[in-house]
Tab-separated table of C-alpha atoms and ligand atoms in Angstrom:
chain	number	residue	atom	x	y	z
A	1	UNK	CA	-98.756	-25.506	-31.781
A	2	UNK	CA	-95.655	-27.608	-31.030
A	3	UNK	CA	-95.981	-29.957	-28.067
A	4	UNK	CA	-92.698	-28.728	-26.616
A	5	UNK	CA	-90.606	-25.613	-27.003
A	6	UNK	CA	-86.827	-25.605	-26.830
A	7	UNK	CA	-86.275	-21.981	-27.766
A	8	UNK	CA	-89.186	-19.554	-27.682
A	9	UNK	CA	-89.677	-17.311	-30.728
A	10	UNK	CA	-88.259	-19.852	-33.232
A	11	UNK	CA	-91.788	-20.925	-34.097
A	12	UNK	CA	-95.128	-19.511	-33.030
A	13	UNK	CA	-95.496	-15.944	-31.869
A	14	UNK	CA	-92.598	-13.640	-32.794
A	15	UNK	CA	-91.210	-11.378	-30.078
A	16	UNK	CA	-92.903	-8.086	-29.294
A	17	UNK	CA	-90.894	-5.081	-30.567
A	18	UNK	CA	-89.261	-4.817	-27.141
A	19	UNK	CA	-88.154	-8.496	-27.195
A	20	UNK	CA	-90.899	-9.983	-25.005
A	21	UNK	CA	-91.602	-13.564	-26.041
A	22	UNK	CA	-94.843	-15.463	-25.458
A	23	UNK	CA	-94.995	-18.946	-24.003
A	24	UNK	CA	-98.388	-20.524	-24.663
A	25	UNK	CA	-98.078	-22.884	-21.676
A	26	UNK	CA	-97.620	-19.926	-19.319
A	27	UNK	CA	-101.240	-18.902	-19.827
A	28	UNK	CA	-102.427	-22.427	-19.036
A	29	UNK	CA	-100.265	-23.158	-16.008
A	30	UNK	CA	-99.260	-20.046	-14.099
A	31	UNK	CA	-102.372	-19.744	-11.894
A	32	UNK	CA	-102.182	-23.399	-10.839
A	33	UNK	CA	-98.442	-23.221	-10.198
A	34	UNK	CA	-98.816	-20.080	-8.107
A	35	UNK	CA	-101.653	-21.660	-6.100
A	36	UNK	CA	-99.409	-24.628	-5.299
A	37	UNK	CA	-96.330	-22.669	-4.238
A	38	UNK	CA	-97.998	-19.627	-2.661
A	39	UNK	CA	-98.731	-21.433	0.599
A	40	UNK	CA	-95.002	-21.576	1.261
A	41	UNK	CA	-93.782	-18.482	-0.571
A	42	UNK	CA	-96.298	-15.927	0.664
A	43	UNK	CA	-95.091	-16.524	4.235
A	44	UNK	CA	-91.421	-16.032	3.301
A	45	UNK	CA	-88.881	-13.295	2.681
A	46	UNK	CA	-85.529	-13.554	0.910
A	47	UNK	CA	-84.442	-14.662	-2.540
A	48	UNK	CA	-86.064	-16.984	-5.075
A	49	UNK	CA	-83.925	-18.245	-7.955
A	50	UNK	CA	-85.785	-19.434	-11.039
A	51	UNK	CA	-83.914	-21.769	-13.388
A	52	UNK	CA	-84.822	-22.037	-17.067
A	53	UNK	CA	-87.129	-19.019	-16.891
A	54	UNK	CA	-87.836	-19.092	-20.648
A	55	UNK	CA	-89.807	-16.036	-21.706
A	56	UNK	CA	-89.746	-14.499	-18.200
A	57	UNK	CA	-93.532	-14.451	-17.876
A	58	UNK	CA	-93.643	-16.652	-14.782
A	59	UNK	CA	-90.977	-14.516	-13.104
A	60	UNK	CA	-92.957	-11.325	-13.761
A	61	UNK	CA	-96.269	-12.861	-12.636
A	62	UNK	CA	-94.891	-14.443	-9.477
A	63	UNK	CA	-92.745	-11.468	-8.446
A	64	UNK	CA	-95.932	-9.376	-8.645
A	65	UNK	CA	-97.724	-11.865	-6.371
A	66	UNK	CA	-94.906	-11.922	-3.810
A	67	UNK	CA	-93.560	-8.417	-3.083
A	68	UNK	CA	-91.997	-9.889	0.069
A	69	UNK	CA	-89.564	-11.927	-2.059
A	70	UNK	CA	-86.779	-10.937	-4.448
A	71	UNK	CA	-87.099	-12.889	-7.694
A	72	UNK	CA	-83.984	-13.812	-9.703
A	73	UNK	CA	-84.739	-15.289	-13.146
A	74	UNK	CA	-82.186	-17.133	-15.293
A	75	UNK	CA	-81.811	-19.058	-18.545
A	76	UNK	CA	-79.194	-20.027	-21.123
A	77	UNK	CA	-80.382	-18.581	-24.469
A	78	UNK	CA	-79.622	-14.928	-25.319
A	79	UNK	CA	-83.114	-14.541	-26.818
A	80	UNK	CA	-84.666	-15.796	-23.564
A	81	UNK	CA	-82.463	-13.578	-21.415
A	82	UNK	CA	-83.517	-10.608	-23.589
A	83	UNK	CA	-87.184	-11.578	-23.232
A	84	UNK	CA	-86.910	-11.969	-19.465
A	85	UNK	CA	-85.347	-8.508	-19.268
A	86	UNK	CA	-88.065	-7.082	-21.543
A	87	UNK	CA	-90.825	-8.586	-19.373
A	88	UNK	CA	-89.004	-7.169	-16.330
A	89	UNK	CA	-88.947	-3.665	-17.843
A	90	UNK	CA	-92.607	-4.069	-18.759
A	91	UNK	CA	-93.567	-5.212	-15.242
A	92	UNK	CA	-91.687	-2.431	-13.410
A	93	UNK	CA	-91.383	-4.414	-10.187
A	94	UNK	CA	-88.712	-3.495	-7.653
A	95	UNK	CA	-88.431	-7.120	-6.503
A	96	UNK	CA	-87.838	-8.599	-9.978
A	97	UNK	CA	-84.125	-8.586	-10.754
A	98	UNK	CA	-82.181	-8.756	-14.014
A	99	UNK	CA	-81.817	-12.204	-15.561
A	100	UNK	CA	-78.542	-14.048	-15.292
A	101	UNK	CA	-77.147	-16.820	-17.438
A	102	UNK	CA	-77.167	-20.069	-15.487
A	103	UNK	CA	-76.455	-23.304	-17.337
A	104	UNK	CA	-77.596	-26.312	-15.342
A	105	UNK	CA	-75.417	-28.525	-17.522
A	106	UNK	CA	-72.498	-27.073	-15.546
A	107	UNK	CA	-72.032	-29.003	-12.281
A	108	UNK	CA	-70.319	-25.953	-10.753
A	109	UNK	CA	-73.172	-23.564	-11.498
A	110	UNK	CA	-73.992	-20.915	-8.957
A	111	UNK	CA	-75.874	-17.621	-8.832
A	112	UNK	CA	-75.004	-14.018	-8.097
A	113	UNK	CA	-76.936	-11.136	-6.591
A	114	UNK	CA	-75.918	-7.850	-8.196
A	115	UNK	CA	-72.497	-9.284	-9.027
A	116	UNK	CA	-71.838	-10.770	-5.583
A	117	UNK	CA	-72.133	-14.413	-4.577
A	118	UNK	CA	-75.800	-14.931	-3.744
A	119	UNK	CA	-77.043	-15.595	-0.207
A	120	UNK	CA	-78.713	-18.846	0.804
A	121	UNK	CA	-81.971	-19.127	-1.122
A	122	UNK	CA	-85.495	-19.153	0.243
A	123	UNK	CA	-86.609	-21.124	-2.815
A	124	UNK	CA	-85.651	-22.369	-6.237
A	125	UNK	CA	-88.219	-22.881	-9.008
A	126	UNK	CA	-87.779	-24.830	-12.229
A	127	UNK	CA	-90.751	-25.108	-14.596
A	128	UNK	CA	-90.896	-27.504	-17.544
A	129	UNK	CA	-87.145	-27.944	-17.925
A	130	UNK	CA	-86.126	-31.426	-16.767
A	131	UNK	CA	-87.819	-33.377	-19.566
A	132	UNK	CA	-86.317	-31.213	-22.279
A	133	UNK	CA	-82.734	-31.419	-21.108
A	134	UNK	CA	-80.201	-34.203	-20.442
A	135	UNK	CA	-80.268	-36.083	-17.148
A	136	UNK	CA	-77.229	-34.160	-15.892
A	137	UNK	CA	-79.424	-31.042	-15.767
A	138	UNK	CA	-81.639	-32.782	-13.190
A	139	UNK	CA	-78.530	-33.947	-11.328
A	140	UNK	CA	-77.054	-30.462	-11.249
A	141	UNK	CA	-80.345	-28.778	-10.333
A	142	UNK	CA	-80.874	-30.969	-7.300
A	143	UNK	CA	-77.220	-30.916	-6.233
A	144	UNK	CA	-77.440	-27.122	-6.515
A	145	UNK	CA	-80.458	-27.089	-4.229
A	146	UNK	CA	-78.410	-29.031	-1.686
A	147	UNK	CA	-75.685	-26.375	-1.896
A	148	UNK	CA	-77.713	-23.202	-2.193
A	149	UNK	CA	-81.004	-23.489	-0.289
A	150	UNK	CA	-81.248	-22.093	3.183
A	151	UNK	CA	-82.206	-24.448	5.984
A	152	UNK	CA	-85.961	-24.004	5.579
A	153	UNK	CA	-85.787	-23.477	1.812
A	154	UNK	CA	-87.646	-25.360	-0.904
A	155	UNK	CA	-86.923	-26.489	-4.431
A	156	UNK	CA	-90.111	-26.569	-6.534
A	157	UNK	CA	-89.986	-28.482	-9.805
A	158	UNK	CA	-92.981	-28.444	-12.160
A	159	UNK	CA	-93.624	-30.649	-15.143
A	160	UNK	CA	-94.753	-34.082	-16.293
A	161	UNK	CA	-93.188	-36.933	-14.296
A	162	UNK	CA	-93.417	-40.710	-14.099
A	163	UNK	CA	-94.276	-42.376	-10.786
A	164	UNK	CA	-92.843	-45.771	-9.836
A	165	UNK	CA	-91.708	-46.402	-13.401
A	166	UNK	CA	-95.093	-45.685	-14.979
A	167	UNK	CA	-96.505	-42.727	-16.837
A	168	UNK	CA	-99.408	-41.020	-15.091
A	169	UNK	CA	-101.413	-40.677	-18.336
A	170	UNK	CA	-101.290	-42.003	-21.924
A	171	UNK	CA	-100.717	-38.431	-23.145
A	172	UNK	CA	-97.553	-38.245	-21.020
A	173	UNK	CA	-96.339	-41.554	-22.472
A	174	UNK	CA	-96.849	-40.187	-25.997
A	175	UNK	CA	-95.140	-36.936	-25.007
A	176	UNK	CA	-92.187	-38.885	-23.600
A	177	UNK	CA	-91.870	-40.881	-26.828
A	178	UNK	CA	-91.903	-37.696	-28.900
A	179	UNK	CA	-89.237	-36.108	-26.695
A	180	UNK	CA	-86.966	-39.147	-26.907
A	181	UNK	CA	-87.445	-39.312	-30.690
A	182	UNK	CA	-86.328	-35.685	-30.918
A	183	UNK	CA	-83.356	-36.211	-28.586
A	184	UNK	CA	-82.480	-39.504	-26.857
A	185	UNK	CA	-81.068	-37.552	-23.890
A	186	UNK	CA	-84.468	-35.982	-23.160
A	187	UNK	CA	-87.496	-37.583	-21.573
A	188	UNK	CA	-90.086	-37.489	-18.826
A	189	UNK	CA	-88.271	-38.176	-15.542
A	190	UNK	CA	-89.328	-40.554	-12.778
A	191	UNK	CA	-89.999	-39.114	-9.320
A	192	UNK	CA	-88.103	-42.049	-7.767
A	193	UNK	CA	-84.950	-41.158	-9.722
A	194	UNK	CA	-85.245	-37.528	-8.653
A	195	UNK	CA	-85.736	-38.629	-5.042
A	196	UNK	CA	-82.486	-40.580	-5.262
A	197	UNK	CA	-80.713	-37.403	-6.367
A	198	UNK	CA	-82.410	-35.540	-3.525
A	199	UNK	CA	-81.179	-38.053	-0.985
A	200	UNK	CA	-77.601	-37.626	-2.263
A	201	UNK	CA	-78.006	-33.847	-1.941
A	202	UNK	CA	-79.265	-33.986	1.654
A	203	UNK	CA	-82.883	-33.344	0.691
A	204	UNK	CA	-86.015	-35.264	1.634
A	205	UNK	CA	-88.081	-37.191	-0.888
A	206	UNK	CA	-90.386	-34.853	-2.770
A	207	UNK	CA	-93.743	-33.783	-1.517
A	208	UNK	CA	-95.919	-34.343	-4.590
A	209	UNK	CA	-98.615	-31.874	-5.588
A	210	UNK	CA	-100.899	-33.035	-8.430
A	211	UNK	CA	-101.491	-30.357	-11.049
A	212	UNK	CA	-103.822	-29.961	-14.032
A	213	UNK	CA	-103.035	-31.686	-17.341
A	214	UNK	CA	-101.194	-34.598	-15.700
A	215	UNK	CA	-98.380	-32.452	-14.379
A	216	UNK	CA	-96.918	-32.453	-10.874
A	217	UNK	CA	-95.092	-30.077	-8.610
A	218	UNK	CA	-92.308	-31.744	-6.645
A	219	UNK	CA	-91.365	-29.823	-3.502
A	220	UNK	CA	-88.003	-30.716	-1.998
A	221	UNK	CA	-86.886	-29.623	1.493
A	222	UNK	CA	-83.723	-30.332	3.449
A	223	UNK	CA	-83.617	-33.680	5.218
A	224	UNK	CA	-81.450	-32.377	8.038
A	225	UNK	CA	-81.062	-28.786	9.069
A	226	UNK	CA	-77.482	-27.629	8.567
A	227	UNK	CA	-77.140	-25.977	11.975
B	1	SAM	C1	-89.882	-25.701	-22.168
B	1	SAM	S1	-88.924	-24.321	-21.735
B	1	SAM	C2	-89.686	-23.773	-20.228
B	1	SAM	C3	-89.452	-22.317	-19.965
B	1	SAM	C4	-90.236	-21.727	-18.778
B	1	SAM	N1	-89.784	-22.255	-17.535
B	1	SAM	C5	-91.702	-21.968	-18.957
B	1	SAM	O1	-92.247	-22.827	-18.308
B	1	SAM	O2	-92.285	-21.279	-19.783
B	1	SAM	C6	-87.396	-25.015	-21.160
B	1	SAM	C7	-86.403	-23.972	-20.706
B	1	SAM	O3	-85.246	-24.635	-20.193
B	1	SAM	C8	-84.134	-23.877	-20.565
B	1	SAM	N2	-82.957	-24.736	-20.513
B	1	SAM	C9	-82.640	-25.745	-21.334
B	1	SAM	N3	-81.456	-26.281	-20.994
B	1	SAM	C10	-81.023	-25.594	-19.917
B	1	SAM	C11	-79.852	-25.657	-19.118
B	1	SAM	N4	-78.869	-26.510	-19.402
B	1	SAM	N5	-79.731	-24.789	-18.078
B	1	SAM	C12	-80.700	-23.891	-17.811
B	1	SAM	N6	-81.838	-23.776	-18.547
B	1	SAM	C13	-81.977	-24.612	-19.593
B	1	SAM	C14	-84.465	-23.406	-21.963
B	1	SAM	O4	-83.689	-22.316	-22.373
B	1	SAM	C15	-85.925	-23.040	-21.803
B	1	SAM	O5	-86.095	-21.710	-21.409
């Protein structure tokens, strides 16, 4: 199994006849991720925007767990957007909406709700994206949270991260080296660097939630309420 996946379905499991793709990491991480974000999300209503949704499996699983929230998945690849839509059809959930193409490499990115400009978001979720994309994707994700979250909203970012310039495990150091060998613009990001972006976007430094397999969830909230 490859250590990282750029585009699902290129290697590993082919799509189901209806286009649903399988992400092996989903089966390992979705329970832990939901446990970490449910404390906030299960008390909330409104819209959750997921960035880099991949196969769409997290969106389907989490929308099922949170009928009080409307879940908006997104990605950049046509094959992923087709898979997200196929998982959505399979899940038959009223609160799981059609995927939209959002490219975090675009500093002007925004989201729409049924073709209209989207309302302020209850939450944004981005799982295993920042290490497999250029730094500007992290910049644009966090700037977007500053623009698009509602006052009490949260940005949740899951993945491997460095802390204070150091890897949290030898396996993460090896993973980082393999990412950078594949593409020098990729790599495991440092929480301190992300906190600097958060500060520029009017967000507080991340609350850090340790996760299995040397991953973290970073939860960002607004530093100052807008009203
Ligand atoms: C390792 S996969 C993770 C997918 C999914 N979140 C998961 O955990 O299974 C990385 C995802 O980031 C998406 N991605 C890469 N560059 C992106 C960009 N510039 N904007 C939005 N998504 C991007 C890819 O299409 C892919 O779905």
